[in-house]
Structure formats: C-alpha cells, structure tokens
mmCIF file of C-alpha atoms in Angstrom:
data_model
loop_
_atom_site.group_PDB
_atom_site.id
_atom_site.type_symbol
_atom_site.label_atom_id
_atom_site.label_comp_id
_atom_site.label_asym_id
_atom_site.label_seq_id
_atom_site.Cartn_x
_atom_site.Cartn_y
_atom_site.Cartn_z
ATOM 1 C CA MET A 1 -53.763 -32.794 12.320
ATOM 2 C CA ALA A 2 -50.730 -30.693 13.208
ATOM 3 C CA SER A 3 -51.200 -28.669 16.370
ATOM 4 C CA ASN A 4 -48.019 -26.585 16.291
ATOM 5 C CA LYS A 5 -46.957 -24.379 13.414
ATOM 6 C CA VAL A 6 -43.159 -24.102 13.216
ATOM 7 C CA LEU A 7 -41.122 -21.737 11.044
ATOM 8 C CA VAL A 8 -37.587 -22.794 10.132
ATOM 9 C CA ILE A 9 -35.545 -19.905 8.697
ATOM 10 C CA ASP A 10 -32.253 -21.237 7.319
ATOM 11 C CA ASP A 11 -30.450 -20.731 4.014
ATOM 12 C CA THR A 12 -29.347 -24.387 3.972
ATOM 13 C CA THR A 13 -31.901 -26.836 2.598
ATOM 14 C CA VAL A 14 -30.251 -29.710 4.507
ATOM 15 C CA VAL A 15 -30.868 -27.980 7.865
ATOM 16 C CA ARG A 16 -34.493 -27.180 7.033
ATOM 17 C CA VAL A 17 -35.157 -30.782 5.972
ATOM 18 C CA LYS A 18 -33.247 -32.138 9.003
ATOM 19 C CA VAL A 19 -35.415 -30.113 11.409
ATOM 20 C CA ARG A 20 -38.600 -31.264 9.646
ATOM 21 C CA GLU A 21 -37.514 -34.919 9.846
ATOM 22 C CA MET A 22 -36.417 -34.722 13.507
ATOM 23 C CA LEU A 23 -39.710 -33.310 14.796
ATOM 24 C CA PRO A 24 -42.251 -35.900 15.966
ATOM 25 C CA PRO A 25 -44.549 -36.734 13.018
ATOM 26 C CA GLY A 26 -48.088 -35.402 13.107
ATOM 27 C CA ASN A 27 -47.462 -32.813 15.818
ATOM 28 C CA PHE A 28 -45.898 -30.081 13.706
ATOM 29 C CA ASP A 29 -46.761 -28.156 10.581
ATOM 30 C CA VAL A 30 -43.347 -26.929 9.364
ATOM 31 C CA LEU A 31 -43.007 -23.891 7.126
ATOM 32 C CA GLU A 32 -39.618 -22.986 5.667
ATOM 33 C CA ALA A 33 -37.868 -19.778 4.659
ATOM 34 C CA LYS A 34 -34.479 -19.608 2.933
ATOM 35 C CA ASP A 35 -33.566 -16.035 3.922
ATOM 36 C CA GLY A 36 -34.361 -13.379 6.514
ATOM 37 C CA VAL A 37 -36.748 -11.363 4.338
ATOM 38 C CA GLU A 38 -38.847 -14.408 3.446
ATOM 39 C CA GLY A 39 -38.817 -15.492 7.096
ATOM 40 C CA LEU A 40 -39.926 -12.114 8.426
ATOM 41 C CA ASN A 41 -42.735 -11.958 5.844
ATOM 42 C CA LEU A 42 -43.999 -15.369 7.020
ATOM 43 C CA ILE A 43 -43.766 -14.289 10.674
ATOM 44 C CA ARG A 44 -46.004 -11.317 9.870
ATOM 45 C CA GLN A 45 -48.509 -13.442 7.897
ATOM 46 C CA GLU A 46 -48.849 -16.568 10.074
ATOM 47 C CA LYS A 47 -49.258 -17.382 13.759
ATOM 48 C CA PHE A 48 -46.393 -19.634 14.840
ATOM 49 C CA SER A 49 -45.898 -21.824 17.903
ATOM 50 C CA LEU A 50 -42.123 -21.782 17.378
ATOM 51 C CA ILE A 51 -39.526 -19.972 15.274
ATOM 52 C CA MET A 52 -36.151 -21.557 14.493
ATOM 53 C CA LEU A 53 -33.805 -18.869 13.199
ATOM 54 C CA ASP A 54 -30.364 -19.257 11.651
ATOM 55 C CA PHE A 55 -28.147 -16.346 12.669
ATOM 56 C CA LEU A 56 -26.320 -16.006 9.336
ATOM 57 C CA LEU A 57 -28.783 -15.469 6.506
ATOM 58 C CA PRO A 58 -28.808 -13.777 3.089
ATOM 59 C CA LYS A 59 -30.878 -10.653 2.307
ATOM 60 C CA MET A 60 -31.580 -9.956 6.007
ATOM 61 C CA SER A 61 -29.430 -11.452 8.752
ATOM 62 C CA GLY A 62 -30.781 -13.510 11.627
ATOM 63 C CA TRP A 63 -29.678 -10.663 13.917
ATOM 64 C CA GLU A 64 -31.924 -8.228 12.000
ATOM 65 C CA VAL A 65 -34.846 -10.671 12.075
ATOM 66 C CA PHE A 66 -34.258 -11.159 15.825
ATOM 67 C CA GLN A 67 -34.373 -7.374 16.358
ATOM 68 C CA GLN A 68 -37.647 -7.136 14.419
ATOM 69 C CA ILE A 69 -39.162 -9.923 16.532
ATOM 70 C CA GLN A 70 -37.992 -8.302 19.785
ATOM 71 C CA SER A 71 -39.377 -4.900 18.793
ATOM 72 C CA GLN A 72 -42.957 -6.195 18.629
ATOM 73 C CA PRO A 73 -44.630 -7.365 21.878
ATOM 74 C CA GLU A 74 -46.812 -9.999 20.165
ATOM 75 C CA LEU A 75 -43.865 -11.561 18.311
ATOM 76 C CA ARG A 76 -41.657 -11.560 21.424
ATOM 77 C CA LYS A 77 -44.035 -14.098 22.998
ATOM 78 C CA ILE A 78 -43.281 -16.728 20.324
ATOM 79 C CA PRO A 79 -40.724 -19.322 21.497
ATOM 80 C CA LEU A 80 -37.478 -18.799 19.585
ATOM 81 C CA VAL A 81 -34.491 -21.042 18.902
ATOM 82 C CA ILE A 82 -31.463 -19.338 17.350
ATOM 83 C CA MET A 83 -29.209 -21.715 15.413
ATOM 84 C CA SER A 84 -25.592 -21.185 14.432
ATOM 85 C CA GLY A 85 -22.433 -23.147 13.845
ATOM 86 C CA ARG A 86 -20.462 -20.350 15.522
ATOM 87 C CA LYS A 87 -21.828 -19.307 18.887
ATOM 88 C CA GLU A 88 -19.359 -16.425 19.142
ATOM 89 C CA GLU A 89 -21.156 -14.665 16.264
ATOM 90 C CA VAL A 90 -24.342 -14.717 18.341
ATOM 91 C CA THR A 91 -22.643 -13.648 21.586
ATOM 92 C CA GLU A 92 -21.035 -10.687 19.787
ATOM 93 C CA LYS A 93 -24.542 -9.259 19.335
ATOM 94 C CA ILE A 94 -26.494 -10.793 22.241
ATOM 95 C CA ALA A 95 -24.945 -11.211 25.683
ATOM 96 C CA GLU A 96 -25.355 -14.461 27.585
ATOM 97 C CA PRO A 97 -27.153 -15.823 29.445
ATOM 98 C CA PHE A 98 -29.810 -16.085 26.732
ATOM 99 C CA GLU A 99 -32.914 -15.411 28.790
ATOM 100 C CA ASN A 100 -35.523 -14.921 26.077
ATOM 101 C CA PHE A 101 -34.573 -17.586 23.537
ATOM 102 C CA GLU A 102 -32.637 -20.835 23.285
ATOM 103 C CA PHE A 103 -29.391 -21.273 21.374
ATOM 104 C CA LEU A 104 -28.816 -24.444 19.337
ATOM 105 C CA SER A 105 -25.332 -25.138 18.048
ATOM 106 C CA LYS A 106 -24.985 -26.666 14.579
ATOM 107 C CA PRO A 107 -24.641 -29.513 13.853
ATOM 108 C CA PHE A 108 -27.238 -30.934 16.232
ATOM 109 C CA ASP A 109 -29.032 -34.219 16.804
ATOM 110 C CA GLN A 110 -32.708 -34.938 17.532
ATOM 111 C CA LYS A 111 -32.228 -34.944 21.312
ATOM 112 C CA GLN A 112 -30.518 -31.532 21.222
ATOM 113 C CA LEU A 113 -33.235 -30.148 18.922
ATOM 114 C CA ILE A 114 -36.090 -31.331 21.164
ATOM 115 C CA GLY A 115 -34.258 -30.042 24.264
ATOM 116 C CA ALA A 116 -33.764 -26.632 22.665
ATOM 117 C CA ILE A 117 -37.440 -26.441 21.677
ATOM 118 C CA LYS A 118 -38.589 -27.347 25.205
ATOM 119 C CA SER A 119 -36.224 -24.774 26.709
ATOM 120 C CA ALA A 120 -37.405 -22.076 24.263
ATOM 121 C CA MET A 121 -41.031 -22.826 25.179
ATOM 122 C CA THR A 122 -40.215 -22.472 28.890
ATOM 123 C CA LYS A 123 -38.304 -19.217 28.357
ATOM 124 C CA ALA A 124 -41.135 -17.743 26.268
ATOM 125 C CA LYS A 125 -43.583 -18.234 29.175
ATOM 126 C CA GLN A 126 -41.411 -16.383 31.679
ATOM 127 C CA PRO A 127 -42.103 -12.701 32.366
ATOM 128 C CA ARG A 128 -39.681 -10.382 30.644
ATOM 129 C CA GLN A 129 -37.850 -7.420 31.996
ATOM 130 C CA GLU A 130 -37.776 -4.476 29.675
ATOM 131 C CA PRO A 131 -34.182 -3.635 28.792
ATOM 132 C CA ALA A 132 -32.772 -0.909 31.025
ATOM 133 C CA PRO A 133 -31.447 2.180 29.274
ATOM 134 C CA VAL A 134 -27.675 2.155 29.011
ATOM 135 C CA ALA A 135 -26.096 4.906 31.093
ATOM 136 C CA PRO A 136 -23.080 6.693 29.623
ATOM 137 C CA SER A 137 -19.792 5.802 31.317
ATOM 138 C CA THR A 138 -19.109 9.426 32.216
ATOM 139 C CA THR A 139 -21.664 12.188 32.542
ATOM 140 C CA GLU A 140 -19.279 15.111 32.300
ATOM 141 C CA ASN A 141 -15.994 15.501 30.481
ATOM 142 C CA ASN A 142 -14.215 16.194 33.782
ATOM 143 C CA SER A 143 -15.712 13.282 35.745
ATOM 144 C CA THR A 144 -13.641 10.223 36.509
ATOM 145 C CA PRO A 145 -14.893 6.673 36.702
ATOM 146 C CA THR A 146 -15.205 5.161 40.146
ATOM 147 C CA PRO A 147 -12.426 2.783 41.250
ATOM 148 C CA ASP A 148 -14.760 -0.203 41.245
ATOM 149 C CA ALA A 149 -15.971 0.373 37.657
ATOM 150 C CA GLY A 150 -16.597 -2.936 35.909
ATOM 151 C CA ILE A 151 -17.207 -4.830 39.151
ATOM 152 C CA PRO A 152 -20.769 -6.153 39.544
ATOM 153 C CA SER A 153 -22.542 -3.838 41.962
ATOM 154 C CA SER A 154 -25.827 -5.593 42.526
ATOM 155 C CA ALA A 155 -26.999 -8.999 43.639
ATOM 156 C CA ASN A 156 -28.801 -9.409 40.291
ATOM 157 C CA GLU A 157 -25.569 -8.917 38.348
ATOM 158 C CA ILE A 158 -23.741 -11.379 40.586
ATOM 159 C CA GLN A 159 -26.539 -13.926 40.206
ATOM 160 C CA ALA A 160 -26.492 -13.448 36.421
ATOM 161 C CA LEU A 161 -22.740 -14.083 36.419
ATOM 162 C CA ASN A 162 -23.164 -17.189 38.577
ATOM 163 C CA GLU A 163 -25.859 -18.483 36.214
ATOM 164 C CA LYS A 164 -23.526 -17.817 33.297
ATOM 165 C CA ILE A 165 -20.797 -19.864 35.018
ATOM 166 C CA VAL A 166 -23.203 -22.773 35.575
ATOM 167 C CA LYS A 167 -24.328 -22.634 31.946
ATOM 168 C CA MET A 168 -20.738 -22.523 30.704
ATOM 169 C CA GLN A 169 -19.839 -25.526 32.885
ATOM 170 C CA THR A 170 -22.812 -27.407 31.433
ATOM 171 C CA GLU A 171 -21.596 -26.578 27.921
ATOM 172 C CA ILE A 172 -18.069 -27.718 28.814
ATOM 173 C CA ASP A 173 -19.427 -30.995 30.181
ATOM 174 C CA ALA A 174 -21.480 -31.508 27.001
ATOM 175 C CA LEU A 175 -18.416 -30.843 24.835
ATOM 176 C CA LYS A 176 -16.374 -33.335 26.883
ATOM 177 C CA LYS A 177 -19.104 -35.922 26.376
ATOM 178 C CA GLN A 178 -19.177 -35.253 22.616
ATOM 179 C CA LEU A 179 -15.382 -35.532 22.449
ATOM 180 C CA ALA A 180 -15.510 -38.866 24.284
ATOM 181 C CA GLN A 181 -18.126 -40.105 21.796
ATOM 182 C CA VAL A 182 -15.950 -39.035 18.852
ATOM 183 C CA VAL A 183 -12.901 -40.769 20.344
ATOM 184 C CA THR A 184 -14.924 -43.959 20.934
ATOM 185 C CA PHE A 185 -16.246 -43.813 17.369
ATOM 186 C CA ILE A 186 -12.738 -43.365 15.929
ATOM 187 C CA LYS A 187 -11.384 -46.250 18.028
ATOM 188 C CA GLN A 188 -14.180 -48.501 16.722
ATOM 189 C CA LYS A 189 -13.395 -47.563 13.122
ATOM 190 C CA ILE A 190 -9.690 -48.232 13.597
ATOM 191 C CA LYS A 191 -10.303 -51.826 14.834
#
C-alpha cells in the first residue's frame, strides 16, 4: 500500500509519467494535474506528502499556485519541488537561496529527482521565518539614500550571500560534470 501521496502538476504528459516511473514502486500514490487550476483544486481536496509543481502552466501559472500554497499555513508545510527548464524564470519571481522548497531543473534523471524530493522534505521540516515587510527606499521625498545602500548590513545577509555562493558553485560543478558526460557520450558515438 502506498504510504506517500504525491501530486505532480505539469502540463506535459511525458514529465508526469516520467516522475511516476522514477519513484520507487509501492511507496507512492501519484496523482496528476495538467494545469494550475486542476492542481490547486487537488491540493485543497487531498492531503499530500509532496507536491511537484511546474513553474509554467496553463490556466494558472506555477507562480500563482506557489503563492496560494504559501498563503496558507497548512499548505506551506507540504514539501514542495518546483520544476522548470529555465531556472531564470523562477529566480525572477523567487530570490535564491530557495529556503522553503527545492528546485529541480528539467530535464532530470532519477537520482536528481530523488535528491530533490529528499531536500524538499528536509526544507519543509525546518522552521520558517515570516517574510519581513519591505521598507521603502526613501521615507521622505527630500531624504537621500545612505552611501552604503545595497551593501549587506547584517551578518544574516552576509551568511545568505555566502550560502548562495556555495550553492552556485555546487550547480557549476554539477554542470561541468554533465558537460563531461555529454562529451564522453559524443566521443563514444563517434568511434
């Protein structure tokens, strides 16, 4: 009997089937949604152990579904993996480092999928900070910004930047490894 109910929201049938096939058999009950509206309706009806959300969806975008999930305390606790073939579309809306969900770049393999799920589960268990209200850059029309505007002013901001650097280096290393694998594959095909 399946112990974990997973929702895969993606407009591409191939991706939904790929996720279903890559998950260990017997451990997961996979439900599918082909657009944001259908996905959000399922989220409201069922209790999920994991949500896998494509960022670009018809009817209601993944960004809008993400905002709905984040606006409700009970839904925010569900581990979330956001999937996209273009990470920059995600980072335009959500700043890195991604503290409350895991990002999975398309295309992906089984090892990357399982890693993303494990990471999302870990992130979902961590306590969350409520987002701080954004202060306006100037409070009065005649005020001038301080000379060090834009420079991190707290240890937390510096640590967040350092974590971002480490994460980016990890991504660079992974891309180098993938490139090496592609080159090796091409060389084998040429022989």
